[in-house]
Amino acid sequence: MDVPEADTDREWPKLDPIPTGIRGRCPRCGQGHLFDGFLKLRDDCEVCGLSYAFADPADGPAFFVICFGCVPAVIFTLGIQIAFDPPWWVHLLTSLPFLLVTCLLPLRPLKGWLVCSQYFFKAREARIVGTWYPYGPDGPGVTSPKRLW
């Protein structure tokens, strides 16, 4: 994508990752879109040209959904089963939609929030600075390679 020359050298404001990510917007400019589809990240921002190659939320959104979405849905389902002992089709009409809503709807905002948080806090792979002695001060040392950035 061709980005205007002025946009590459421009100073960008620090955007709060929570509202920016929940809306699925670019973490740098806040105007472009993060997603190409439901959960697939775009390659870059169509407005400012920021590459989303840094973004790796991994299993974070799924973890949050499991903890805060699936657990209440399962408790709801078990509560219906224990209290009323309904036939199986009642669960299809009540529990299944509730489970889908609590599990699928939060995935996109959570993924957007995590990607924007990675950009905001400059999160990246850990690096060793200087010489590291994993076997103590008298053992062999490991030096980190020189990085161009």
Short mmCIF file of C-alpha atoms in Angstrom, two decimals:
data_model
loop_
_atom_site.label_atom_id
_atom_site.label_comp_id
_atom_site.label_asym_id
_atom_site.label_seq_id
_atom_site.Cartn_x
_atom_site.Cartn_y
_atom_site.Cartn_z
CA MET A 1 0.00 0.00 0.00
CA ASP A 2 1.29 3.46 -0.86
CA VAL A 3 1.37 5.73 2.15
CA PRO A 4 1.83 9.46 1.65
CA GLU A 5 5.35 10.62 2.56
CA ALA A 6 4.05 12.96 5.25
CA ASP A 7 2.29 10.12 7.08
CA THR A 8 5.43 8.03 7.58
CA ASP A 9 7.29 10.78 9.46
CA ARG A 10 4.26 12.09 11.30
CA GLU A 11 4.05 12.20 15.10
CA TRP A 12 1.14 10.01 16.24
CA PRO A 13 -0.88 10.55 19.45
CA LYS A 14 -0.89 7.90 22.16
CA LEU A 15 -4.30 6.24 21.92
CA ASP A 16 -5.87 4.38 24.83
CA PRO A 17 -5.74 0.68 23.84
CA ILE A 18 -9.06 -0.28 25.43
CA PRO A 19 -11.51 1.87 23.42
CA THR A 20 -9.32 1.72 20.31
CA GLY A 21 -9.06 -2.07 20.43
CA ILE A 22 -12.69 -2.70 21.32
CA ARG A 23 -13.74 -0.66 18.28
CA GLY A 24 -11.26 -2.65 16.13
CA ARG A 25 -9.28 0.41 15.04
CA CYS A 26 -5.60 0.89 14.22
CA PRO A 27 -3.52 1.34 17.40
CA ARG A 28 -1.45 4.13 15.84
CA CYS A 29 -3.94 6.40 14.04
CA GLY A 30 -7.28 5.17 15.44
CA GLN A 31 -8.87 5.50 12.00
CA GLY A 32 -7.96 2.37 10.04
CA HIS A 33 -9.37 -1.10 10.66
CA LEU A 34 -7.62 -3.94 12.48
CA PHE A 35 -9.67 -6.80 11.11
CA ASP A 36 -10.24 -8.29 7.70
CA GLY A 37 -13.26 -10.44 8.54
CA PHE A 38 -14.40 -11.57 11.97
CA LEU A 39 -11.05 -12.40 13.62
CA LYS A 40 -8.42 -12.26 10.85
CA LEU A 41 -6.02 -9.33 11.25
CA ARG A 42 -5.31 -7.15 8.24
CA ASP A 43 -1.73 -6.93 6.97
CA ASP A 44 -1.56 -3.19 7.58
CA CYS A 45 -3.62 -0.09 8.26
CA GLU A 46 -5.30 1.39 5.21
CA VAL A 47 -4.99 4.92 6.63
CA CYS A 48 -1.49 5.25 8.17
CA GLY A 49 0.19 2.15 6.73
CA LEU A 50 1.19 0.61 10.08
CA SER A 51 2.16 -3.02 9.56
CA TYR A 52 0.36 -5.36 11.92
CA ALA A 53 3.21 -7.88 11.76
CA PHE A 54 4.02 -7.08 15.42
CA ALA A 55 0.59 -8.29 16.53
CA ASP A 56 0.42 -11.71 18.12
CA PRO A 57 -2.37 -12.00 20.68
CA ALA A 58 -1.95 -15.81 20.56
CA ASP A 59 -4.47 -17.52 22.86
CA GLY A 60 -5.18 -14.44 24.99
CA PRO A 61 -8.69 -13.75 23.68
CA ALA A 62 -9.67 -17.41 23.96
CA PHE A 63 -8.35 -17.55 27.53
CA PHE A 64 -10.40 -14.54 28.60
CA VAL A 65 -13.51 -15.91 26.89
CA ILE A 66 -13.08 -19.30 28.57
CA CYS A 67 -12.65 -17.71 32.00
CA PHE A 68 -15.29 -15.00 31.79
CA GLY A 69 -17.72 -16.27 29.18
CA CYS A 70 -17.79 -20.05 29.15
CA VAL A 71 -17.82 -20.52 32.91
CA PRO A 72 -21.01 -18.44 33.45
CA ALA A 73 -22.62 -20.11 30.42
CA VAL A 74 -21.91 -23.58 31.80
CA ILE A 75 -23.17 -22.55 35.25
CA PHE A 76 -26.35 -21.20 33.60
CA THR A 77 -26.82 -24.47 31.70
CA LEU A 78 -26.22 -26.59 34.78
CA GLY A 79 -28.59 -24.41 36.79
CA ILE A 80 -31.37 -24.97 34.24
CA GLN A 81 -30.68 -28.70 34.20
CA ILE A 82 -30.63 -29.06 37.98
CA ALA A 83 -33.62 -26.81 38.66
CA PHE A 84 -35.97 -27.93 35.90
CA ASP A 85 -34.57 -31.14 34.36
CA PRO A 86 -35.85 -30.07 30.90
CA PRO A 87 -35.76 -32.14 27.71
CA TRP A 88 -32.70 -31.72 25.45
CA TRP A 89 -34.42 -29.35 23.02
CA VAL A 90 -34.87 -26.74 25.77
CA HIS A 91 -31.08 -26.55 26.05
CA LEU A 92 -30.92 -26.02 22.29
CA LEU A 93 -33.24 -23.02 22.66
CA THR A 94 -31.74 -21.54 25.84
CA SER A 95 -28.27 -22.78 26.69
CA LEU A 96 -26.79 -23.02 23.20
CA PRO A 97 -27.62 -19.42 22.19
CA PHE A 98 -26.39 -18.16 25.57
CA LEU A 99 -23.15 -20.11 25.15
CA LEU A 100 -22.63 -18.78 21.62
CA VAL A 101 -23.30 -15.19 22.66
CA THR A 102 -20.97 -15.30 25.67
CA CYS A 103 -18.20 -17.04 23.73
CA LEU A 104 -18.25 -15.56 20.22
CA LEU A 105 -19.23 -11.92 20.75
CA PRO A 106 -16.33 -10.96 23.07
CA LEU A 107 -13.60 -12.56 20.92
CA ARG A 108 -13.19 -9.71 18.42
CA PRO A 109 -13.11 -6.82 20.96
CA LEU A 110 -10.74 -8.78 23.20
CA LYS A 111 -8.38 -9.54 20.31
CA GLY A 112 -8.46 -5.88 19.25
CA TRP A 113 -7.72 -4.76 22.80
CA LEU A 114 -4.77 -7.15 23.11
CA VAL A 115 -3.28 -6.08 19.76
CA CYS A 116 -3.65 -2.39 20.65
CA SER A 117 -2.11 -3.07 24.07
CA GLN A 118 0.88 -4.75 22.42
CA TYR A 119 1.42 -1.63 20.30
CA PHE A 120 0.79 0.82 23.17
CA PHE A 121 3.17 -0.89 25.60
CA LYS A 122 5.68 -1.85 22.87
CA ALA A 123 5.39 -5.51 23.88
CA ARG A 124 7.69 -7.83 21.98
CA GLU A 125 9.81 -10.90 22.36
CA ALA A 126 12.17 -10.81 25.35
CA ARG A 127 15.82 -10.05 24.72
CA ILE A 128 18.99 -10.47 26.74
CA VAL A 129 21.03 -7.29 27.04
CA GLY A 130 24.73 -7.82 27.63
CA THR A 131 26.34 -11.09 28.59
CA TRP A 132 24.28 -13.66 30.43
CA TYR A 133 25.88 -16.37 32.58
CA PRO A 134 23.30 -19.16 32.86
CA TYR A 135 25.67 -21.42 34.85
CA GLY A 136 26.87 -18.79 37.32
CA PRO A 137 29.68 -16.22 37.16
CA ASP A 138 32.37 -18.83 36.41
CA GLY A 139 30.43 -20.62 33.67
CA PRO A 140 30.27 -19.86 29.97
CA GLY A 141 28.60 -16.62 28.96
CA VAL A 142 26.02 -16.05 26.27
CA THR A 143 26.08 -12.73 24.42
CA SER A 144 23.05 -11.46 22.60
CA PRO A 145 23.46 -10.80 18.88
CA LYS A 146 23.57 -7.21 17.68
CA ARG A 147 20.17 -5.99 16.51
CA LEU A 148 19.79 -3.43 13.75
CA TRP A 149 16.79 -1.81 15.35
#
